[in-house]
Tab-separated table of C-alpha atoms and ligand atoms in Angstrom:
chain	number	residue	atom	x	y	z
A	25	MET	CA	99.805	76.448	-133.120
A	26	PRO	CA	100.604	72.863	-131.943
A	27	ARG	CA	101.042	72.541	-128.144
A	28	ARG	CA	104.705	71.499	-128.322
A	29	LEU	CA	105.548	74.597	-130.366
A	30	TRP	CA	103.624	76.795	-127.888
A	31	ARG	CA	105.742	75.363	-125.061
A	32	HIS	CA	108.950	76.150	-126.910
A	33	GLN	CA	107.678	79.611	-127.790
A	34	ASP	CA	106.617	80.180	-124.148
A	35	SER	CA	110.099	79.593	-122.812
A	36	ARG	CA	111.469	81.961	-125.466
A	37	TRP	CA	108.998	84.677	-124.392
A	38	ILE	CA	109.700	84.046	-120.707
A	39	ARG	CA	113.438	84.418	-121.355
A	40	ARG	CA	112.806	87.666	-123.223
A	41	LEU	CA	110.561	88.997	-120.453
A	42	LEU	CA	113.136	88.354	-117.723
A	43	PRO	CA	114.905	91.762	-117.860
A	44	ALA	CA	111.547	93.495	-117.374
A	45	CYS	CA	110.831	91.235	-114.376
A	46	ASP	CA	114.032	91.696	-112.337
A	47	ASN	CA	115.113	88.268	-113.661
A	48	ASP	CA	112.334	86.673	-111.638
A	49	VAL	CA	111.226	83.622	-113.667
A	50	SER	CA	107.920	83.148	-111.876
A	51	LEU	CA	107.032	86.818	-112.441
A	52	ALA	CA	107.943	86.508	-116.131
A	53	ARG	CA	105.782	83.398	-116.344
A	54	ARG	CA	102.865	85.235	-114.684
A	55	GLN	CA	103.252	88.219	-117.022
A	56	LEU	CA	103.197	85.889	-120.012
A	57	THR	CA	100.011	84.253	-118.701
A	58	TRP	CA	98.331	87.682	-118.430
A	59	LEU	CA	99.522	88.648	-121.903
A	60	LYS	CA	98.140	85.387	-123.273
A	61	GLU	CA	94.791	86.195	-121.682
A	62	LYS	CA	94.810	89.319	-123.833
A	63	THR	CA	95.809	87.575	-127.047
A	64	ARG	CA	96.770	84.105	-128.302
A	65	ASN	CA	98.078	85.544	-131.557
A	66	PRO	CA	101.877	84.882	-131.610
A	67	THR	CA	102.641	87.957	-133.722
A	68	LEU	CA	100.733	90.202	-131.306
A	69	LEU	CA	102.346	88.481	-128.327
A	70	ASP	CA	105.758	89.139	-129.874
A	71	ARG	CA	104.775	92.783	-130.197
A	72	HIS	CA	103.617	92.996	-126.556
A	73	VAL	CA	106.803	91.363	-125.269
A	74	TYR	CA	108.837	93.817	-127.365
A	75	ASP	CA	106.824	96.758	-125.982
A	76	ARG	CA	107.267	95.474	-122.435
A	77	VAL	CA	111.017	94.813	-122.641
A	78	VAL	CA	112.432	97.211	-125.206
A	79	ARG	CA	109.996	100.124	-124.947
A	80	HIS	CA	109.530	99.677	-121.152
A	81	LYS	CA	105.765	99.849	-121.569
A	82	PRO	CA	104.057	99.013	-118.254
A	83	LEU	CA	102.119	95.753	-118.341
A	84	GLN	CA	98.912	97.545	-117.288
A	85	TYR	CA	99.072	99.787	-120.376
A	86	ILE	CA	99.525	96.701	-122.561
A	87	LEU	CA	96.694	94.802	-120.884
A	88	GLY	CA	94.525	97.924	-120.961
A	89	THR	CA	92.969	97.605	-117.498
A	90	GLN	CA	93.860	97.380	-113.827
A	91	PRO	CA	91.537	96.100	-111.079
A	92	PHE	CA	90.770	98.553	-108.270
A	93	GLY	CA	88.670	96.652	-105.748
A	94	ASP	CA	85.730	95.343	-107.730
A	95	LEU	CA	86.150	97.997	-110.438
A	96	GLU	CA	88.040	97.378	-113.665
A	97	ILE	CA	89.862	100.624	-114.412
A	98	VAL	CA	90.917	101.295	-118.010
A	99	THR	CA	94.559	102.324	-118.180
A	100	ARG	CA	95.852	104.594	-120.917
A	101	PRO	CA	99.140	106.528	-121.129
A	102	PRO	CA	99.997	109.074	-119.827
A	103	VAL	CA	97.381	108.835	-117.052
A	104	LEU	CA	98.799	107.301	-113.862
A	105	ILE	CA	98.124	103.575	-113.426
A	106	PRO	CA	96.275	103.014	-110.127
A	107	ARG	CA	98.611	101.485	-107.529
A	108	TRP	CA	97.794	98.760	-105.000
A	109	GLU	CA	98.796	101.064	-102.123
A	110	THR	CA	96.045	103.494	-103.127
A	111	GLU	CA	93.504	100.713	-103.588
A	112	GLU	CA	94.265	99.506	-100.071
A	113	TRP	CA	93.829	102.783	-98.159
A	114	VAL	CA	90.796	103.814	-100.162
A	115	HIS	CA	88.994	100.610	-99.187
A	116	ARG	CA	90.050	101.013	-95.571
A	117	LEU	CA	88.584	104.528	-95.681
A	118	ILE	CA	85.359	103.214	-97.218
A	119	ASP	CA	85.006	100.645	-94.404
A	120	ILE	CA	85.254	103.447	-91.830
A	121	LEU	CA	82.939	105.834	-93.670
A	122	LEU	CA	80.219	103.405	-94.633
A	123	PRO	CA	78.330	102.977	-91.304
A	124	HIS	CA	78.528	106.711	-90.672
A	125	VAL	CA	77.235	107.781	-94.086
A	126	LYS	CA	74.551	105.060	-93.954
A	127	ALA	CA	73.318	106.256	-90.563
A	128	LYS	CA	73.417	109.847	-91.708
A	129	SER	CA	71.453	109.099	-94.872
A	130	GLN	CA	68.534	107.514	-92.961
A	131	GLY	CA	66.985	110.888	-92.203
A	132	ALA	CA	64.862	111.947	-95.186
A	133	GLN	CA	65.817	115.603	-94.738
A	134	GLU	CA	69.551	114.952	-94.593
A	135	ARG	CA	71.623	116.663	-97.220
A	136	PRO	CA	73.908	114.446	-99.338
A	137	PHE	CA	77.402	113.517	-98.139
A	138	ARG	CA	79.745	115.638	-100.280
A	139	VAL	CA	83.128	114.322	-101.372
A	140	LEU	CA	85.904	115.980	-103.356
A	141	ASP	CA	88.645	113.887	-104.996
A	142	ILE	CA	91.480	116.221	-106.009
A	143	CYS	CA	93.986	114.881	-108.602
A	144	THR	CA	91.636	112.119	-109.704
A	145	GLY	CA	93.739	110.716	-112.601
A	146	SER	CA	91.936	107.613	-113.902
A	147	GLY	CA	89.107	108.360	-111.445
A	148	CYS	CA	89.838	105.227	-109.395
A	149	ILE	CA	89.382	106.818	-105.930
A	150	ALA	CA	86.239	108.780	-106.795
A	151	LEU	CA	84.712	105.760	-108.534
A	152	ALA	CA	85.470	103.375	-105.656
A	153	LEU	CA	83.752	105.816	-103.259
A	154	ALA	CA	80.841	106.215	-105.672
A	155	ALA	CA	80.476	102.444	-105.909
A	156	HIS	CA	80.543	101.751	-102.174
A	157	LEU	CA	78.965	104.718	-100.387
A	158	PRO	CA	75.151	104.600	-100.005
A	159	PRO	CA	73.387	105.039	-103.343
A	160	HIS	CA	71.977	108.426	-104.335
A	161	ARG	CA	73.090	109.955	-101.022
A	162	THR	CA	76.611	110.898	-101.973
A	163	GLN	CA	77.716	113.749	-104.232
A	164	ILE	CA	81.199	113.397	-105.626
A	165	ILE	CA	83.248	115.952	-107.526
A	166	ALA	CA	86.597	114.833	-108.930
A	167	THR	CA	89.146	117.235	-110.400
A	168	ASP	CA	92.400	117.027	-112.320
A	169	ILE	CA	94.602	119.425	-114.282
A	170	SER	CA	95.020	116.980	-117.176
A	171	ASP	CA	92.454	116.674	-119.970
A	172	ASP	CA	93.716	113.116	-120.677
A	173	ALA	CA	92.945	112.222	-117.067
A	174	ILE	CA	89.454	113.745	-117.092
A	175	ALA	CA	88.578	111.995	-120.384
A	176	LEU	CA	89.789	108.641	-119.039
A	177	ALA	CA	88.028	109.106	-115.677
A	178	GLN	CA	84.745	109.804	-117.501
A	179	HIS	CA	85.327	106.727	-119.644
A	180	ASN	CA	85.907	104.657	-116.483
A	181	TYR	CA	82.733	106.060	-114.933
A	182	HIS	CA	80.671	104.849	-117.899
A	183	ASP	CA	82.515	101.510	-118.147
A	184	ASN	CA	81.812	100.718	-114.467
A	185	LYS	CA	78.316	102.222	-114.409
A	186	SER	CA	76.640	98.956	-113.423
A	187	LEU	CA	78.533	99.035	-110.090
A	188	ILE	CA	78.190	102.756	-109.405
A	189	GLN	CA	75.049	104.273	-107.930
A	190	ASN	CA	76.239	107.765	-107.125
A	191	HIS	CA	76.868	110.514	-109.630
A	192	VAL	CA	80.456	111.686	-110.108
A	193	ASP	CA	81.111	115.058	-111.684
A	194	PHE	CA	84.582	115.162	-113.279
A	195	GLN	CA	86.018	118.648	-113.799
A	196	GLN	CA	89.281	119.806	-115.329
A	197	VAL	CA	90.575	122.226	-112.701
A	198	ASP	CA	94.079	123.168	-111.570
A	199	VAL	CA	94.213	122.873	-107.777
A	200	PHE	CA	96.167	126.148	-107.686
A	201	SER	CA	93.473	128.047	-109.604
A	202	ASP	CA	90.861	130.384	-108.068
A	203	ALA	CA	88.087	128.069	-109.313
A	204	MET	CA	88.831	125.815	-106.330
A	205	GLN	CA	87.883	128.593	-103.941
A	206	ARG	CA	84.459	128.965	-105.535
A	207	MET	CA	83.358	125.376	-104.753
A	208	ASP	CA	80.760	124.696	-102.054
A	209	PRO	CA	82.232	122.966	-98.995
A	210	PHE	CA	82.657	119.209	-98.685
A	211	ASP	CA	82.329	116.646	-95.869
A	212	LEU	CA	85.403	114.794	-97.092
A	213	ILE	CA	88.398	115.599	-99.276
A	214	VAL	CA	90.543	112.771	-100.628
A	215	SER	CA	93.608	113.009	-102.796
A	216	ASN	CA	96.529	111.097	-104.166
A	217	PRO	CA	98.524	114.104	-105.360
A	218	PRO	CA	101.953	114.062	-107.025
A	219	TYR	CA	104.574	113.705	-104.269
A	220	ILE	CA	107.978	112.931	-105.796
A	221	THR	CA	110.789	115.516	-105.826
A	222	PHE	CA	112.563	116.478	-109.072
A	223	ASP	CA	115.732	114.813	-107.739
A	224	ASP	CA	113.994	111.507	-107.005
A	225	TYR	CA	112.215	111.623	-110.368
A	226	LYS	CA	115.578	111.332	-112.150
A	227	ASP	CA	116.108	107.893	-110.584
A	228	LEU	CA	112.710	106.429	-111.438
A	229	ASP	CA	112.460	103.392	-113.740
A	230	PRO	CA	111.965	104.074	-117.453
A	231	ASP	CA	108.646	102.170	-117.169
A	232	VAL	CA	107.398	105.114	-115.121
A	233	LYS	CA	109.350	108.051	-116.584
A	234	GLN	CA	108.749	107.224	-120.236
A	235	TRP	CA	105.043	106.470	-119.918
A	236	GLU	CA	103.357	108.266	-117.020
A	237	ASP	CA	102.694	112.025	-117.014
A	238	VAL	CA	105.401	113.865	-115.087
A	239	ARG	CA	102.636	116.049	-113.595
A	240	ALA	CA	101.177	112.930	-111.980
A	241	LEU	CA	104.446	112.269	-110.177
A	242	VAL	CA	106.448	115.393	-109.382
A	243	ALA	CA	105.655	118.322	-107.106
A	244	ASP	CA	107.609	121.293	-105.744
A	245	GLU	CA	108.331	121.964	-102.081
A	246	ASP	CA	109.906	118.578	-101.332
A	247	GLY	CA	107.049	116.896	-103.169
A	248	MET	CA	104.391	118.467	-100.932
A	249	ALA	CA	103.266	121.585	-102.835
A	250	VAL	CA	99.884	120.111	-103.759
A	251	HIS	CA	99.320	118.730	-100.236
A	252	ARG	CA	100.019	122.192	-98.823
A	253	ARG	CA	97.583	123.791	-101.259
A	254	ILE	CA	94.866	121.258	-100.351
A	255	VAL	CA	95.306	121.936	-96.637
A	256	GLU	CA	95.160	125.676	-97.302
A	257	LEU	CA	91.926	125.272	-99.321
A	258	ALA	CA	90.439	123.004	-96.676
A	259	SER	CA	91.143	125.455	-93.884
A	260	ASN	CA	89.790	128.365	-95.940
A	261	GLY	CA	86.310	126.911	-96.319
A	262	LEU	CA	86.522	124.064	-98.869
A	263	LEU	CA	86.017	121.562	-96.067
A	264	LEU	CA	83.009	121.791	-93.774
A	265	ARG	CA	83.992	123.282	-90.436
A	266	SER	CA	85.897	120.879	-88.252
A	267	SER	CA	84.937	120.079	-84.688
A	268	LYS	CA	88.157	121.754	-83.581
A	269	LEU	CA	86.918	125.029	-85.044
A	270	GLN	CA	83.521	124.450	-83.443
A	271	ARG	CA	84.967	124.039	-80.005
A	272	GLN	CA	86.527	127.419	-80.512
A	273	GLY	CA	82.961	128.673	-81.056
A	274	LYS	CA	83.301	129.439	-84.747
A	275	GLY	CA	81.124	126.859	-86.426
A	276	GLU	CA	77.743	125.338	-86.970
A	277	SER	CA	76.844	121.691	-86.389
A	278	SER	CA	79.178	119.209	-88.031
A	279	ILE	CA	79.041	115.475	-88.651
A	280	THR	CA	82.162	114.799	-86.613
A	281	THR	CA	80.743	116.043	-83.319
A	282	THR	CA	77.862	113.567	-83.194
A	283	THR	CA	79.856	110.356	-83.272
A	284	ARG	CA	82.544	108.905	-81.045
A	285	ILE	CA	84.681	107.336	-83.770
A	286	PRO	CA	86.506	110.092	-85.628
A	287	ILE	CA	85.171	110.283	-89.166
A	288	PRO	CA	87.887	111.027	-91.700
A	289	ARG	CA	87.465	114.414	-93.364
A	290	LEU	CA	90.759	114.795	-95.213
A	291	ALA	CA	92.919	111.935	-96.517
A	292	MET	CA	96.039	112.447	-98.640
A	293	GLU	CA	98.475	109.844	-99.906
A	294	PHE	CA	102.178	110.670	-99.746
A	295	GLY	CA	105.579	109.235	-100.530
A	296	GLY	CA	106.957	107.873	-97.241
A	297	THR	CA	108.158	108.576	-93.725
A	298	HIS	CA	110.298	111.560	-94.828
A	299	GLN	CA	107.090	113.533	-95.547
A	300	ALA	CA	104.953	112.264	-92.648
A	301	VAL	CA	106.061	114.738	-89.979
A	302	SER	CA	105.576	117.823	-92.182
A	303	LEU	CA	102.159	116.654	-93.338
A	304	LYS	CA	100.941	115.958	-89.816
A	305	ARG	CA	102.195	119.366	-88.742
A	306	MET	CA	100.339	120.986	-91.667
A	307	MET	CA	97.042	119.319	-90.786
A	308	LYS	CA	97.051	119.540	-86.995
A	309	PRO	CA	95.941	123.188	-86.627
A	310	MET	CA	92.845	122.377	-88.657
A	311	LEU	CA	91.778	118.869	-87.607
A	312	ASN	CA	91.414	117.084	-84.279
A	313	ASP	CA	92.694	113.639	-84.920
A	314	VAL	CA	95.534	113.326	-87.433
A	315	GLN	CA	96.898	109.858	-88.103
A	316	VAL	CA	99.366	108.311	-90.496
A	317	TRP	CA	98.297	104.984	-91.958
A	318	LYS	CA	100.874	102.485	-93.168
A	319	ASP	CA	100.477	100.406	-96.308
A	320	LEU	CA	100.722	96.607	-96.412
A	321	ALA	CA	104.471	96.867	-96.947
A	322	GLY	CA	104.747	98.757	-93.628
A	323	LYS	CA	105.497	102.145	-95.261
A	324	ASP	CA	103.863	105.391	-94.098
A	325	ARG	CA	101.388	105.996	-96.903
A	326	VAL	CA	98.452	108.242	-96.103
A	327	VAL	CA	97.723	111.037	-93.684
A	328	VAL	CA	94.155	111.111	-92.425
A	329	GLY	CA	92.546	113.876	-90.397
A	330	ALA	CA	89.207	113.795	-88.646
B	18	SAM	C1	99.562	110.520	-108.391
B	18	SAM	S1	98.377	110.901	-109.664
B	18	SAM	C2	96.942	110.207	-108.892
B	18	SAM	C3	95.906	109.699	-109.833
B	18	SAM	C4	94.788	108.884	-109.154
B	18	SAM	N1	94.098	109.651	-108.140
B	18	SAM	C5	95.327	107.608	-108.544
B	18	SAM	O1	95.372	107.503	-107.318
B	18	SAM	O2	95.733	106.708	-109.300
B	18	SAM	C6	98.246	112.620	-109.470
B	18	SAM	C7	97.267	113.348	-110.400
B	18	SAM	O3	97.340	114.735	-110.062
B	18	SAM	C8	97.133	115.505	-111.215
B	18	SAM	N2	97.667	116.856	-110.970
B	18	SAM	C9	98.969	117.242	-110.925
B	18	SAM	N3	99.064	118.558	-110.681
B	18	SAM	C10	97.788	119.007	-110.553
B	18	SAM	C11	97.238	120.293	-110.300
B	18	SAM	N4	98.016	121.376	-110.157
B	18	SAM	N5	95.897	120.410	-110.235
B	18	SAM	C12	95.097	119.322	-110.383
B	18	SAM	N6	95.569	118.087	-110.646
B	18	SAM	C13	96.898	117.930	-110.723
B	18	SAM	C14	97.849	114.729	-112.292
B	18	SAM	O4	97.376	115.089	-113.570
B	18	SAM	C15	97.547	113.273	-111.892
B	18	SAM	O5	96.440	112.786	-112.580
C-alpha cells in the first residue's frame, strides 16, 4: 500500500482503537504499532482492531505472546495472561534466592533445591525460576487445575527451552485434592492463586471477564480460599520444616538456619491491602519472617515468609 494511504489508514485505526485504550491516543498509537509488527496485511489488521474493540479481545491474545523477563510466554485464551506485577516480584525473589541456591549447590552431595509453583497458568513463574536458578540443581513441579493451562505451560517450556536449564514437571492437580498431600516436601512454594471475590468479579472489564478463565480469577473466602489451602498444606508437611518449628525442637536441619538473610520459603501474590492482614496472620504461626512486598505502583502485592 502507498505510504500516504497507510498514514490515512493509520489514523482511522487509531481512532477505532481509542475506546479500547481509555481514549488515550498515544496508547492507541502504540497498540497499532504492536499490531503492525504482527501483520502488515490491512485486512488482517482490520480484523485485529475489530477483535480488540468490539470483541474486547486482550492485545496479548491477539499478539500471541507476552514477555516475562527474558522469556517470551505464549498467550492463549482462557489461560491467564501473565501480569507485570507478577513478573516484578518473581524477579525480585530470584535475586534473593540466587546467591543462596548457588552456594548451596556447590557441595557435590547437596540434594537439589525443590520448588513448587501452585496455580501455574501459562507456567511463567515456574519457567522464570527454571531459567534463572542454578542449572541442573533445581527441581521444579508446577501444578494447575486447568488442562488448558497445563498444555500451554508445557508448550511454553518447550518454546523457551534454550533459556531453561532446569527440568519443570507440569501436573494437572487441584490444590484441594488429596494428591497434594502425597508430594514430597519442597524448599520453596510460590503461587499466584485466584484472589478476586465473586462481587468484585462482576465489575471487571469485559477484556478480562469474556476471555480469561473465571477459575484463574475468583476464589471463595474473600478471595483467599486457595491461599488458606496452600498455608495449610505447607504447615502439614508440604514445605520443609521451618526454622521456627526447629527452634521448638521439632525439626531436622533446614536451609534457613544456616544463613543470616531470611530465605523466602513461601511467596503468594494477592489482590491488595484488604487481604494483607489476614494473609500475614495465616502465615505467622508457621514462618519466622513474614513480609508484604509492594508492587511498582505502591500496592501491597505479595506475602513472603521465610
Ligand atoms: C491468577 S492465575 C495465575 C497464573 C500464573 N501463575 C500467572 O501468574 O500468570 C491462577 C491459576 O490458578 C488455577 N487454579 C484455580 N483454582 C485452582 C485449584 N483449585 N487448583 C489448582 N489450580 C487452580 C487457574 O487455573 C489459574 O491458572
